[in-house]
mmCIF file of C-alpha atoms in Angstrom:
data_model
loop_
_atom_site.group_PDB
_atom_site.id
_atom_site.type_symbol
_atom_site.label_atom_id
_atom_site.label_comp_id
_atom_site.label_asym_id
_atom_site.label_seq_id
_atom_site.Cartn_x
_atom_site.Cartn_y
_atom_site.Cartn_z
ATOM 1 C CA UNK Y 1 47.293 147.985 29.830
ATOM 2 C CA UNK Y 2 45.652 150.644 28.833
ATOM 3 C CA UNK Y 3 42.432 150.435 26.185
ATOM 4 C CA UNK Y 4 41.914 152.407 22.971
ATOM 5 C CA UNK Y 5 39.033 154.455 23.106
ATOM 6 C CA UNK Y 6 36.391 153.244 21.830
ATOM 7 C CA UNK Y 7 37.576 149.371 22.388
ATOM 8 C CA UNK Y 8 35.840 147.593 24.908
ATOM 9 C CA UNK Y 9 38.891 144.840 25.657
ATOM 10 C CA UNK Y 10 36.980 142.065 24.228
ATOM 11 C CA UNK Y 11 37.820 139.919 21.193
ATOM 12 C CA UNK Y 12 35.497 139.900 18.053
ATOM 13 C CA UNK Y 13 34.041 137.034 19.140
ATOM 14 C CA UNK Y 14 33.210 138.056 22.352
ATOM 15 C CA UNK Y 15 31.788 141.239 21.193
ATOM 16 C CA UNK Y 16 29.106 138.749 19.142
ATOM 17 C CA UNK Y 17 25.958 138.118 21.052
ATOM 18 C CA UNK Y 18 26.185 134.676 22.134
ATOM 19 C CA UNK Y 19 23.221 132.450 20.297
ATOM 20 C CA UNK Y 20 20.715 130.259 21.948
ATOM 21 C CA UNK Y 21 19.999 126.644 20.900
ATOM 22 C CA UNK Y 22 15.934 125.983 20.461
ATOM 23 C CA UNK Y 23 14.291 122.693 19.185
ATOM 24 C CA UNK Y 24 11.023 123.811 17.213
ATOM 25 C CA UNK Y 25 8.597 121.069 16.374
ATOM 26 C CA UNK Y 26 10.017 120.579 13.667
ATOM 27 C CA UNK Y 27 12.912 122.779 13.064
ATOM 28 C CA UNK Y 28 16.337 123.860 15.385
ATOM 29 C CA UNK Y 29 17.192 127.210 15.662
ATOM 30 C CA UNK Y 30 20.641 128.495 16.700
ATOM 31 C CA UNK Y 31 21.004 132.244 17.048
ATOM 32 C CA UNK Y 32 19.583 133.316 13.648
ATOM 33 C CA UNK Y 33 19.925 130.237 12.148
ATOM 34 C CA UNK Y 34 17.266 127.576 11.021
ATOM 35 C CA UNK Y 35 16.973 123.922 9.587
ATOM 36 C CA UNK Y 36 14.666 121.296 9.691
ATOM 37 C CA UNK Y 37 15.446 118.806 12.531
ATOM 38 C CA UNK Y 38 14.875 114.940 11.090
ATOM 39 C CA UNK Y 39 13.033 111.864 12.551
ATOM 40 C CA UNK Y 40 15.587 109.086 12.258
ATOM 41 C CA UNK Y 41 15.312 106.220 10.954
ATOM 42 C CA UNK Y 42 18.199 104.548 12.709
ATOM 43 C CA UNK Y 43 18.551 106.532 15.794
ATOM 44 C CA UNK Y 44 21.761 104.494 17.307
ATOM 45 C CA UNK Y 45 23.539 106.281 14.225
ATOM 46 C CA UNK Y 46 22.473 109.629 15.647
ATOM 47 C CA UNK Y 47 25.490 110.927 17.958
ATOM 48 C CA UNK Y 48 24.785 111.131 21.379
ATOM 49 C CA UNK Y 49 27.934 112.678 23.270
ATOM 50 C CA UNK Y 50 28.941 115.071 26.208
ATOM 51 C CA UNK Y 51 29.248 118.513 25.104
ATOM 52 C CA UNK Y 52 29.086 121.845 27.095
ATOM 53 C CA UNK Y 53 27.434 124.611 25.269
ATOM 54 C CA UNK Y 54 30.164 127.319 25.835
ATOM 55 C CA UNK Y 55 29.597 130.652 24.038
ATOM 56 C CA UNK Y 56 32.598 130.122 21.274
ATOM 57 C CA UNK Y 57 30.423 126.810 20.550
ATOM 58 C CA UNK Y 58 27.394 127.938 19.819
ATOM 59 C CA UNK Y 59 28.784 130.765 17.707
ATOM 60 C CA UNK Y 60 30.303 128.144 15.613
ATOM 61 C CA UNK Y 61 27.147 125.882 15.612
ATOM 62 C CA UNK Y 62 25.286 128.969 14.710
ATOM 63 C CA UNK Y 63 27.320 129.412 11.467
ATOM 64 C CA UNK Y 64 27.869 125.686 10.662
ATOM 65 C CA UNK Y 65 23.812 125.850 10.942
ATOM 66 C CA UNK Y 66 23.663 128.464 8.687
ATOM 67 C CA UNK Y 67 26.160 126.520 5.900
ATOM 68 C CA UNK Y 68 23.740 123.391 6.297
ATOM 69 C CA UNK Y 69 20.599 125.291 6.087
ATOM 70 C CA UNK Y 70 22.052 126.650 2.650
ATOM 71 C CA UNK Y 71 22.809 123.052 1.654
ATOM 72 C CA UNK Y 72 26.612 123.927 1.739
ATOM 73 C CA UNK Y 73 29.071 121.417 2.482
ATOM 74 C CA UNK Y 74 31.066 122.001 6.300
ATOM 75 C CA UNK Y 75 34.894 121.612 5.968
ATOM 76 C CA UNK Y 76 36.252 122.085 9.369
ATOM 77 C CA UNK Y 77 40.013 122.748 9.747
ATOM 78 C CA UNK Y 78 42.297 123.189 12.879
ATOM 79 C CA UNK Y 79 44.628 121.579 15.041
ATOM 80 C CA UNK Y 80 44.677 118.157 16.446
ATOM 81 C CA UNK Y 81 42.186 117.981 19.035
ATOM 82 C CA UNK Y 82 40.676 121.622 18.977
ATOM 83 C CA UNK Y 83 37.008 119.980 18.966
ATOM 84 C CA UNK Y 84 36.151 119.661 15.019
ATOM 85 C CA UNK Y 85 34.109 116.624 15.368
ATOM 86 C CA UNK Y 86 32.686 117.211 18.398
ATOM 87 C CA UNK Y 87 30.744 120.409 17.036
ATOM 88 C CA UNK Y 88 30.167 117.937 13.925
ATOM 89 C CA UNK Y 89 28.663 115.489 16.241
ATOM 90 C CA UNK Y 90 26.893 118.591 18.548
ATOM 91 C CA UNK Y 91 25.182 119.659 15.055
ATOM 92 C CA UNK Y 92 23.914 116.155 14.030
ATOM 93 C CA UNK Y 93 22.668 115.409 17.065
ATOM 94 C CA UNK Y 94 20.640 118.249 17.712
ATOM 95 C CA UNK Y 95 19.314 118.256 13.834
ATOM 96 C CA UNK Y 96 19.221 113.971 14.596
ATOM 97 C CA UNK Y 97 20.842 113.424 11.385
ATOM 98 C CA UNK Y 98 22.475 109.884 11.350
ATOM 99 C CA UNK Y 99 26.282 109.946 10.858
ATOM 100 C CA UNK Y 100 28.432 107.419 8.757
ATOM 101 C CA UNK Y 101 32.291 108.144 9.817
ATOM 102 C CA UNK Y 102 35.575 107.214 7.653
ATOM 103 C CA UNK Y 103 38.653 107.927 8.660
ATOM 104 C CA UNK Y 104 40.819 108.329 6.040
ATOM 105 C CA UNK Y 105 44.961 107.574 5.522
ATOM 106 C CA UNK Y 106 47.555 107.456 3.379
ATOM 107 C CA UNK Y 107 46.863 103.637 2.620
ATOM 108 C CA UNK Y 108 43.224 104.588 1.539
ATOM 109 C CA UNK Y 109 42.756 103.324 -2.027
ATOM 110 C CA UNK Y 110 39.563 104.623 -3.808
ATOM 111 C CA UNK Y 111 38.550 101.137 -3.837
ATOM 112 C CA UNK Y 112 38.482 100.747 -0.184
ATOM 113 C CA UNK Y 113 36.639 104.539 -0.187
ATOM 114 C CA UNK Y 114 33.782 102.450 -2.038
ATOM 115 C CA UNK Y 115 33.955 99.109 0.116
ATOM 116 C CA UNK Y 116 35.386 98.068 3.229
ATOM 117 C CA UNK Y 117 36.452 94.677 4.075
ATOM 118 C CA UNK Y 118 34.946 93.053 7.138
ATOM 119 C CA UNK Y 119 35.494 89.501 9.136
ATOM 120 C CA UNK Y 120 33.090 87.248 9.282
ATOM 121 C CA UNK Y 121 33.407 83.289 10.376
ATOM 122 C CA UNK Y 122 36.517 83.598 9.579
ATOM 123 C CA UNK Y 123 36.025 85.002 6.078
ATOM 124 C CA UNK Y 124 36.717 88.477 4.466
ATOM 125 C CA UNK Y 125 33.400 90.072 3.263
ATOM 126 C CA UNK Y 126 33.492 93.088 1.268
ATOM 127 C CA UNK Y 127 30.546 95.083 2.062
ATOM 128 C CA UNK Y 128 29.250 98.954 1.126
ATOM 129 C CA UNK Y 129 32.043 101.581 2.671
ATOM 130 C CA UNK Y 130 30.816 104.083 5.008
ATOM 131 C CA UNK Y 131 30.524 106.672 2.096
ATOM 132 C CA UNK Y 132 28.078 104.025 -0.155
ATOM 133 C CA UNK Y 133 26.158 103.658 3.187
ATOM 134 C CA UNK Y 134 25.466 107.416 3.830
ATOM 135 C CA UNK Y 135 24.483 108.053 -0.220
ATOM 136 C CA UNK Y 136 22.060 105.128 -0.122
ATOM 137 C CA UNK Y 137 19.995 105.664 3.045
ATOM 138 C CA UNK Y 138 20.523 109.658 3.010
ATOM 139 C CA UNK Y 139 23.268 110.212 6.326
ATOM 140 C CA UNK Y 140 25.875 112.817 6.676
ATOM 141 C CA UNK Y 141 28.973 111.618 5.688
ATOM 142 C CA UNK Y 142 31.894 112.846 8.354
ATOM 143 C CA UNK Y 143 35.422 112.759 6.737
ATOM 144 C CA UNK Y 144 38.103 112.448 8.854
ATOM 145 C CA UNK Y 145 41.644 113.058 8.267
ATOM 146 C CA UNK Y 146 40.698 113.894 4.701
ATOM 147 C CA UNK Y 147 44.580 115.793 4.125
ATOM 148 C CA UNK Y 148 46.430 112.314 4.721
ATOM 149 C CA UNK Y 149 44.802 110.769 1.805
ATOM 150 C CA UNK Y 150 46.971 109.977 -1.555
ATOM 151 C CA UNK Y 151 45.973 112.492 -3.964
ATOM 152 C CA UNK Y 152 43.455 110.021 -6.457
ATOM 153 C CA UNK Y 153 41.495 109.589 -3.029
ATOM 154 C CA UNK Y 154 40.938 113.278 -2.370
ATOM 155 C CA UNK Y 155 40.611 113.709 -6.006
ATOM 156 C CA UNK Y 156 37.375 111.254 -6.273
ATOM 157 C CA UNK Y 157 36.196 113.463 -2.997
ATOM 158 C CA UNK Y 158 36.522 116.552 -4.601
ATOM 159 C CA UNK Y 159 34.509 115.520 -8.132
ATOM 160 C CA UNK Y 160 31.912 113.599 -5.719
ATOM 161 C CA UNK Y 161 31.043 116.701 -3.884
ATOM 162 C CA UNK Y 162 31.267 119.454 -6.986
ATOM 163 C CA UNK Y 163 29.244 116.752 -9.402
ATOM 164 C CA UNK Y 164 27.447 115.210 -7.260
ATOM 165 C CA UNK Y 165 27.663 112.137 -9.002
ATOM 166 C CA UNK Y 166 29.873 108.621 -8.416
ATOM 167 C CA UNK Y 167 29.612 105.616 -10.720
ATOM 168 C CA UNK Y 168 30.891 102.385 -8.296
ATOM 169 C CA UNK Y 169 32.900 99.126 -9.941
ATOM 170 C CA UNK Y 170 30.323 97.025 -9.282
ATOM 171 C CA UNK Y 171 27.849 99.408 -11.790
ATOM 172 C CA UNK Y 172 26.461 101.433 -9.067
ATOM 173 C CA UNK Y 173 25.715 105.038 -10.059
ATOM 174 C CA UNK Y 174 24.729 107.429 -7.374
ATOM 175 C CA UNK Y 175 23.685 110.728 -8.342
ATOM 176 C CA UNK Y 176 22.873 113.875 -6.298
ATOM 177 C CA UNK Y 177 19.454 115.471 -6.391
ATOM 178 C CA UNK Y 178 21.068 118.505 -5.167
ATOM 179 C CA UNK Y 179 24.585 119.607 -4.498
ATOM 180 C CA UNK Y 180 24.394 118.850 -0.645
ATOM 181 C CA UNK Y 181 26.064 114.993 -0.889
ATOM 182 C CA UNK Y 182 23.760 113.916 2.239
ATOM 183 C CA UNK Y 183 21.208 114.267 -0.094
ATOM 184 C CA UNK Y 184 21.315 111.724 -2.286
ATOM 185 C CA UNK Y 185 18.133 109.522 -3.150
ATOM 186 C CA UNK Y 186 17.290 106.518 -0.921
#
């Protein structure tokens, strides 16, 4: 086919210059982008997958870094299976951020947002929900599936994230010291 002049036959996102990953001592940098990398406290909660460093990748990492350097919260959206939380995963691994996970459905309740039931000798215990667990000891909280949640689900979400404040049933009140929700005290 022929070119338009002046077009070099690449996408936009080719034409970008691909970014490097680099691990300061005590900071990552990808492409332009900078954040402080953490010392875990937990380092099993710290994902540890396979991932190939393509160039589309690491231009995404690049501006994910940039949104989490800013203290912005990262809403990823695309198809089934396009890679969303394995770049979440690539990110908190290389920053070695500890990751709670929910997976949410159209069965979640906001009280099972708050607690999750569990089996123990044969007994249901109700103990702290993934999102309780990443406010209290400071992880990144990775939503999953967030659009098949009822409405009053999403809805507590949405005022959690833009106040940065949830009061539990059990008198629990978390509050944000700043607007990024992995933030909260510990």
């Amino acid at each position: 086919l022929p070119r338009r002049p002046g077009h070099s036959g690449r996408t936009p996102l080719e034409e970008l210059q691909t970014p490097s990953i680099r691990r300061e001592p005590a900071a990552l940098v990808i492409g332009r982008a900078r954040a402080e990398v953490f010392e875990p406290a937990d380092p099993t909660l710290v994902p540890d997958i396979v991932f190939f460093d393509i160039p589309q990748h690491l231009v995404y990492l690049e501006a994910m870094l940039c949104d989490y350097a800013l203290g912005e919260h990262l809403l990823l959206v695309g198809n089934q299976g396009v890679g969303k939380n394995k770049l979440a995963d690539r990110l908190l691994e290389l920053l070695g951020r500890e990751r709670e996970y929910i997976q949410l459905h159209r069965d979640t309740t906001v009280s099972t947002l708050t607690l999750s039931p569990s089996l123990r000798a044969g007994r249901v215990v109700w103990e702290d929900s993934p999102l309780v667990r990443a406010m209290t000891y400071g992880r990144v909280l990775v939503v999953d599936e967030a659009d098949k949640a009822p409405p009053e689900v999403v809805c507590v979400l949405k005022a959690l994230l833009e106040d940065g404040e949830i009061l539990l049933a059990d008198g629990r009140r978390f509050v944000s010291s700043r607007s990024r929700f992995f933030s909260f005290p510990r």
